mmCIF file of C-alpha atoms in Angstrom:
data_model
loop_
_atom_site.group_PDB
_atom_site.id
_atom_site.type_symbol
_atom_site.label_atom_id
_atom_site.label_comp_id
_atom_site.label_asym_id
_atom_site.label_seq_id
_atom_site.Cartn_x
_atom_site.Cartn_y
_atom_site.Cartn_z
ATOM 1 C CA MET A 1 98.085 112.150 138.983
ATOM 2 C CA LYS A 2 97.183 112.499 135.383
ATOM 3 C CA LEU A 3 95.238 116.019 133.354
ATOM 4 C CA GLY A 4 92.512 114.562 130.700
ATOM 5 C CA ILE A 5 91.823 116.771 128.221
ATOM 6 C CA SER A 6 88.975 116.256 125.793
ATOM 7 C CA VAL A 7 88.046 118.057 122.828
ATOM 8 C CA LEU A 8 84.574 118.453 121.405
ATOM 9 C CA GLY A 9 85.156 120.146 119.336
ATOM 10 C CA SER A 10 87.227 122.924 117.569
ATOM 11 C CA GLY A 11 86.172 125.184 114.888
ATOM 12 C CA SER A 12 84.646 128.085 113.063
ATOM 13 C CA GLN A 13 81.056 126.440 113.743
ATOM 14 C CA GLY A 14 81.857 126.432 117.766
ATOM 15 C CA ASN A 15 84.671 125.221 120.497
ATOM 16 C CA SER A 16 84.784 123.053 123.392
ATOM 17 C CA ILE A 17 87.249 121.157 125.397
ATOM 18 C CA LEU A 18 86.862 119.446 128.714
ATOM 19 C CA VAL A 19 89.891 119.531 130.815
ATOM 20 C CA HIS A 20 89.787 116.842 133.418
ATOM 21 C CA SER A 21 90.373 114.242 136.507
ATOM 22 C CA GLU A 22 88.716 111.000 136.418
ATOM 23 C CA THR A 23 86.463 112.971 139.007
ATOM 24 C CA SER A 24 86.172 116.311 138.172
ATOM 25 C CA GLY A 25 86.613 118.733 135.057
ATOM 26 C CA ILE A 26 86.533 122.466 133.702
ATOM 27 C CA LEU A 27 84.901 123.325 130.605
ATOM 28 C CA VAL A 28 86.731 125.655 128.983
ATOM 29 C CA ASP A 29 84.324 127.417 125.884
ATOM 30 C CA ALA A 30 80.823 126.019 125.428
ATOM 31 C CA GLY A 31 80.154 126.741 122.022
ATOM 32 C CA PHE A 32 77.965 124.651 120.751
ATOM 33 C CA SER A 33 74.600 123.371 122.297
ATOM 34 C CA ARG A 34 73.351 122.273 125.305
ATOM 35 C CA LYS A 35 72.458 119.432 123.507
ATOM 36 C CA GLU A 36 75.008 118.902 121.164
ATOM 37 C CA ILE A 37 77.691 119.341 124.020
ATOM 38 C CA LEU A 38 75.802 116.806 125.774
ATOM 39 C CA ALA A 39 75.227 114.929 123.505
ATOM 40 C CA ARG A 40 79.206 114.706 122.751
ATOM 41 C CA LEU A 41 80.299 113.411 125.616
ATOM 42 C CA GLU A 42 78.693 111.223 125.514
ATOM 43 C CA ILE A 43 79.558 110.003 122.656
ATOM 44 C CA LEU A 44 83.199 110.663 124.787
ATOM 45 C CA LYS A 45 81.923 108.647 128.117
ATOM 46 C CA ILE A 46 81.945 111.695 129.588
ATOM 47 C CA ASN A 47 79.435 112.141 132.789
ATOM 48 C CA PRO A 48 78.416 116.168 132.703
ATOM 49 C CA SER A 49 78.207 116.025 136.327
ATOM 50 C CA ILE A 50 82.151 116.085 136.680
ATOM 51 C CA ILE A 51 81.882 119.385 134.919
ATOM 52 C CA LYS A 52 82.600 122.315 138.032
ATOM 53 C CA ALA A 53 82.869 125.454 135.866
ATOM 54 C CA ILE A 54 82.866 127.543 132.731
ATOM 55 C CA LEU A 55 85.916 129.309 131.942
ATOM 56 C CA ILE A 56 84.854 131.700 128.323
ATOM 57 C CA THR A 57 87.957 132.860 126.689
ATOM 58 C CA HIS A 58 85.334 135.781 124.870
ATOM 59 C CA GLU A 59 82.420 136.515 123.960
ATOM 60 C CA HIS A 60 81.364 135.484 119.677
ATOM 61 C CA GLU A 61 79.225 132.636 119.183
ATOM 62 C CA ASP A 62 80.874 130.639 118.216
ATOM 63 C CA HIS A 63 82.664 129.834 121.910
ATOM 64 C CA ILE A 64 79.700 131.089 124.652
ATOM 65 C CA LYS A 65 76.346 129.508 122.284
ATOM 66 C CA GLY A 66 75.267 126.878 125.157
ATOM 67 C CA CYS A 67 77.018 128.464 127.838
ATOM 68 C CA ARG A 68 73.655 130.178 129.625
ATOM 69 C CA VAL A 69 71.857 127.453 129.555
ATOM 70 C CA LEU A 70 74.899 124.885 129.510
ATOM 71 C CA SER A 71 75.017 127.194 133.059
ATOM 72 C CA ASP A 72 71.749 127.341 134.011
ATOM 73 C CA ALA A 73 70.885 123.474 133.186
ATOM 74 C CA LEU A 74 73.779 122.453 135.307
ATOM 75 C CA ASP A 75 74.039 125.185 137.549
ATOM 76 C CA LEU A 76 77.732 126.010 136.993
ATOM 77 C CA PRO A 77 79.564 128.771 137.443
ATOM 78 C CA ALA A 78 80.261 130.459 133.741
ATOM 79 C CA TYR A 79 83.836 132.198 134.911
ATOM 80 C CA MET A 80 85.212 135.001 132.538
ATOM 81 C CA THR A 81 86.550 138.982 132.207
ATOM 82 C CA ASN A 82 84.655 141.601 133.673
ATOM 83 C CA ASP A 83 84.061 143.253 129.662
ATOM 84 C CA THR A 84 83.606 139.790 128.428
ATOM 85 C CA PHE A 85 80.543 139.750 131.007
ATOM 86 C CA ARG A 86 79.300 143.017 130.396
ATOM 87 C CA TYR A 87 78.757 142.773 127.538
ATOM 88 C CA LEU A 88 77.152 139.231 127.559
ATOM 89 C CA GLN A 89 74.239 140.281 130.036
ATOM 90 C CA GLN A 90 73.594 143.024 128.066
ATOM 91 C CA ASN A 91 72.331 140.468 125.270
ATOM 92 C CA ASN A 92 71.149 137.974 127.563
ATOM 93 C CA LYS A 93 73.695 135.535 126.964
ATOM 94 C CA THR A 94 74.746 135.253 130.723
ATOM 95 C CA GLY A 95 73.404 132.117 133.010
ATOM 96 C CA SER A 96 72.502 132.827 136.658
ATOM 97 C CA LYS A 97 76.130 132.122 138.061
ATOM 98 C CA LYS A 98 78.538 133.573 136.776
ATOM 99 C CA ALA A 99 82.362 134.769 138.173
ATOM 100 C CA ILE A 100 85.151 137.210 136.573
ATOM 101 C CA PHE A 101 89.073 137.072 136.407
ATOM 102 C CA ASP A 102 91.236 139.467 135.321
ATOM 103 C CA PRO A 103 93.944 138.623 133.302
ATOM 104 C CA GLY A 104 97.517 137.213 133.929
ATOM 105 C CA THR A 105 95.971 136.905 137.803
ATOM 106 C CA SER A 106 95.646 133.374 138.438
ATOM 107 C CA PHE A 107 92.352 131.789 140.445
ATOM 108 C CA MET A 108 91.808 128.126 141.731
ATOM 109 C CA ILE A 109 88.613 126.289 140.799
ATOM 110 C CA GLU A 110 88.412 122.930 142.721
ATOM 111 C CA ASP A 111 91.987 121.243 142.501
ATOM 112 C CA PHE A 112 92.635 123.700 138.734
ATOM 113 C CA LYS A 113 94.692 126.414 138.594
ATOM 114 C CA ILE A 114 93.831 128.316 136.338
ATOM 115 C CA GLU A 115 96.290 131.111 134.496
ATOM 116 C CA PRO A 116 93.869 133.302 131.978
ATOM 117 C CA PHE A 117 96.763 136.127 129.518
ATOM 118 C CA ALA A 118 95.250 137.689 127.110
ATOM 119 C CA VAL A 119 95.293 137.452 123.563
ATOM 120 C CA GLN A 120 94.490 139.537 120.608
ATOM 121 C CA HIS A 121 91.785 138.571 118.690
ATOM 122 C CA ASP A 122 88.773 141.217 117.641
ATOM 123 C CA ALA A 123 87.269 140.567 121.061
ATOM 124 C CA ILE A 124 86.701 142.465 123.763
ATOM 125 C CA GLN A 125 89.331 141.061 126.461
ATOM 126 C CA PRO A 126 89.450 137.519 125.485
ATOM 127 C CA VAL A 127 92.321 135.193 126.740
ATOM 128 C CA GLY A 128 93.364 131.569 126.567
ATOM 129 C CA PHE A 129 94.354 130.056 129.816
ATOM 130 C CA VAL A 130 97.267 127.537 130.601
ATOM 131 C CA ILE A 131 94.672 124.853 133.874
ATOM 132 C CA SER A 132 97.175 122.545 135.891
ATOM 133 C CA LEU A 133 96.254 119.582 137.338
ATOM 134 C CA ASN A 134 99.239 118.622 140.136
ATOM 135 C CA GLY A 135 102.159 120.664 137.403
ATOM 136 C CA THR A 136 100.344 118.990 134.346
ATOM 137 C CA LYS A 137 99.757 121.741 132.219
ATOM 138 C CA ALA A 138 97.491 122.625 129.218
ATOM 139 C CA GLY A 139 98.244 125.837 127.775
ATOM 140 C CA ILE A 140 95.534 126.409 124.879
ATOM 141 C CA ALA A 141 96.076 129.803 122.589
ATOM 142 C CA THR A 142 92.781 129.365 120.036
ATOM 143 C CA ASP A 143 91.587 132.420 118.752
ATOM 144 C CA LEU A 144 94.633 135.067 117.980
ATOM 145 C CA GLY A 145 95.965 137.327 116.241
ATOM 146 C CA HIS A 146 99.747 137.003 116.322
ATOM 147 C CA MET A 147 101.856 134.926 119.383
ATOM 148 C CA SER A 148 102.813 137.546 121.357
ATOM 149 C CA ARG A 149 105.943 137.375 123.613
ATOM 150 C CA LEU A 150 103.041 136.849 126.259
ATOM 151 C CA ALA A 151 101.298 133.538 125.193
ATOM 152 C CA LYS A 152 104.220 132.452 124.380
ATOM 153 C CA VAL A 153 105.780 133.212 126.956
ATOM 154 C CA ARG A 154 103.265 131.113 128.678
ATOM 155 C CA LEU A 155 102.858 128.166 126.498
ATOM 156 C CA GLN A 156 106.293 127.187 127.607
ATOM 157 C CA GLY A 157 106.049 124.255 129.533
ATOM 158 C CA CYS A 158 102.704 123.093 129.432
ATOM 159 C CA GLN A 159 103.425 119.440 128.789
ATOM 160 C CA ALA A 160 99.534 119.593 126.340
ATOM 161 C CA ILE A 161 99.485 122.794 123.760
ATOM 162 C CA ILE A 162 96.809 123.281 122.667
ATOM 163 C CA LEU A 163 96.703 126.298 119.128
ATOM 164 C CA GLU A 164 94.782 128.063 117.049
ATOM 165 C CA ALA A 165 96.517 127.005 113.081
ATOM 166 C CA ASN A 166 93.648 129.059 111.310
ATOM 167 C CA HIS A 167 94.006 129.011 108.087
ATOM 168 C CA ASP A 168 96.566 129.440 104.875
ATOM 169 C CA ILE A 169 97.451 132.244 104.337
ATOM 170 C CA GLN A 170 97.258 131.498 99.829
ATOM 171 C CA MET A 171 93.781 129.390 99.985
ATOM 172 C CA LEU A 172 92.782 132.346 102.845
ATOM 173 C CA ARG A 173 93.153 134.973 99.938
ATOM 174 C CA ASP A 174 91.984 132.895 97.177
ATOM 175 C CA ALA A 175 88.817 131.789 98.471
ATOM 176 C CA GLU A 176 85.417 133.441 97.672
ATOM 177 C CA ARG A 177 85.322 135.737 101.187
ATOM 178 C CA PRO A 178 83.860 139.224 100.657
ATOM 179 C CA LEU A 179 87.576 141.878 101.176
ATOM 180 C CA HIS A 180 86.813 143.357 104.482
ATOM 181 C CA LEU A 181 87.049 139.748 106.071
ATOM 182 C CA LYS A 182 89.552 138.254 105.169
ATOM 183 C CA ARG A 183 91.948 141.454 106.415
ATOM 184 C CA ARG A 184 90.308 140.417 109.105
ATOM 185 C CA ILE A 185 91.871 136.993 109.451
ATOM 186 C CA LEU A 186 94.710 138.273 108.337
ATOM 187 C CA GLY A 187 95.389 141.032 110.136
ATOM 188 C CA ARG A 188 97.482 140.425 113.923
ATOM 189 C CA HIS A 189 93.636 140.885 115.418
ATOM 190 C CA GLY A 190 93.204 138.338 113.171
ATOM 191 C CA HIS A 191 93.915 134.064 113.406
ATOM 192 C CA LEU A 192 96.551 132.267 113.652
ATOM 193 C CA ASN A 193 98.097 131.571 109.724
ATOM 194 C CA ASN A 194 100.243 128.018 109.735
ATOM 195 C CA GLN A 195 103.373 129.608 108.795
ATOM 196 C CA ASP A 196 103.173 131.175 112.062
ATOM 197 C CA ALA A 197 101.845 128.790 114.297
ATOM 198 C CA ILE A 198 104.361 126.364 113.110
ATOM 199 C CA ASP A 199 107.220 128.784 113.312
ATOM 200 C CA SER A 200 105.672 129.601 116.984
ATOM 201 C CA PHE A 201 107.415 125.773 118.110
ATOM 202 C CA ASP A 202 110.582 127.686 118.160
ATOM 203 C CA GLU A 203 110.229 129.160 120.937
ATOM 204 C CA ILE A 204 106.337 127.631 122.876
ATOM 205 C CA ILE A 205 107.790 123.796 122.777
ATOM 206 C CA SER A 206 110.023 123.261 125.647
ATOM 207 C CA GLU A 207 111.376 119.257 126.809
ATOM 208 C CA THR A 208 108.164 118.857 128.893
ATOM 209 C CA THR A 209 105.936 119.073 125.869
ATOM 210 C CA ARG A 210 104.749 115.941 124.931
ATOM 211 C CA TYR A 211 100.643 116.354 123.089
ATOM 212 C CA LEU A 212 100.679 119.092 120.201
ATOM 213 C CA PHE A 213 96.029 120.065 119.222
ATOM 214 C CA MET A 214 96.597 122.401 116.232
ATOM 215 C CA ALA A 215 92.923 123.422 116.535
ATOM 216 C CA HIS A 216 90.493 126.222 114.910
ATOM 217 C CA ILE A 217 91.152 124.748 111.355
ATOM 218 C CA SER A 218 88.896 126.951 108.944
ATOM 219 C CA SER A 219 86.956 124.525 106.945
ATOM 220 C CA ASP A 220 87.167 126.220 103.704
ATOM 221 C CA CYS A 221 90.845 128.138 104.006
ATOM 222 C CA ASN A 222 93.012 124.891 104.802
ATOM 223 C CA ASP A 223 93.255 121.434 104.831
ATOM 224 C CA ARG A 224 93.214 119.405 108.505
ATOM 225 C CA ASN A 225 96.431 117.231 106.898
ATOM 226 C CA LEU A 226 98.378 120.156 105.382
ATOM 227 C CA VAL A 227 98.752 120.997 109.346
ATOM 228 C CA ARG A 228 99.303 117.922 110.263
ATOM 229 C CA PHE A 229 102.562 117.767 107.350
ATOM 230 C CA LEU A 230 103.908 121.232 108.422
ATOM 231 C CA ALA A 231 103.168 120.481 112.375
ATOM 232 C CA GLU A 232 105.063 117.191 112.288
ATOM 233 C CA ASP A 233 107.625 117.889 109.872
ATOM 234 C CA LYS A 234 108.454 120.834 111.649
ATOM 235 C CA LEU A 235 109.029 118.393 114.977
ATOM 236 C CA LYS A 236 111.110 116.209 112.594
ATOM 237 C CA LYS A 237 113.083 119.066 111.859
ATOM 238 C CA MET A 238 114.099 120.163 115.302
ATOM 239 C CA GLN A 239 114.155 116.168 116.706
ATOM 240 C CA ARG A 240 111.031 115.920 118.402
ATOM 241 C CA THR A 241 109.315 112.884 117.011
ATOM 242 C CA ASP A 242 108.185 112.361 121.101
ATOM 243 C CA ILE A 243 105.214 115.078 120.853
ATOM 244 C CA LEU A 244 102.364 113.567 119.685
ATOM 245 C CA VAL A 245 100.323 115.876 116.962
ATOM 246 C CA HIS A 246 95.932 115.808 117.217
ATOM 247 C CA VAL A 247 95.134 118.122 114.323
ATOM 248 C CA LEU A 248 91.244 118.884 116.048
ATOM 249 C CA ASP A 249 88.320 118.828 113.892
ATOM 250 C CA GLN A 250 85.019 120.580 113.886
ATOM 251 C CA THR A 251 82.433 117.919 113.507
ATOM 252 C CA VAL A 252 84.202 115.114 115.344
ATOM 253 C CA PRO A 253 84.916 114.944 119.499
ATOM 254 C CA LEU A 254 88.641 113.721 119.854
ATOM 255 C CA ASP A 255 88.982 110.827 122.365
ATOM 256 C CA THR A 256 90.298 111.912 125.422
ATOM 257 C CA VAL A 257 94.308 112.212 125.636
ATOM 258 C CA TRP A 258 96.185 111.030 129.179
ATOM 259 C CA VAL A 259 98.874 113.586 130.184
ATOM 260 C CA SER A 260 101.395 113.676 132.295
ATOM 261 C CA ILE A 261 103.474 116.389 134.336
ATOM 262 C CA GLN A 262 106.099 112.433 133.506
#
């Protein structure tokens, strides 16, 4: 059975990724309004009824904006860590159906195996995920200041890897942004820069890897063409030109990519 990856959008203004089969799926983050999520699903010709649950990586608005309303509207459980739930509950941002998981403890949602893992980001209890269906795996690590050993190990063996490449360091330093914000982004609990993302390929790409999705790209401190060039150039040096690179967009959803174990 193939695993579908449908990216509704990725960036500082909203993040949402549907990992699915032809009949059921898991929405990773709901960083757009309910209306926008449904509109983007319609563009992709995906019936929202296939969504069985929402997974939340962390509590920042660009990942949870539509969570409460969408969860209630579609009667979906929203899965999150306990600390993330407590924060969202205090701020009236949780729906009526919730499910708590521990980072590092895997669980099942229908036929999908979910393996959450801790990442380093300036959030309460942020996580990435490996989602698998009949052995086909998609790894998601989109908000992290650096690639920890744990994150690298978890992403190994995935057929598809969705990885942050947030900013070009020099472009960020030259940007007209407050100094404290630059320091936050550049810190070890901020966002992953292009070079660190590309350097991690040596450790996270395995023989089974077939797709790379470069995610959470800054609109003013990065360049999507640059990200593509760096990723494809690195893969060429690794003699892995068989891997297809997708550079994700904030405003335009990506047509479904079907991934298989073969």
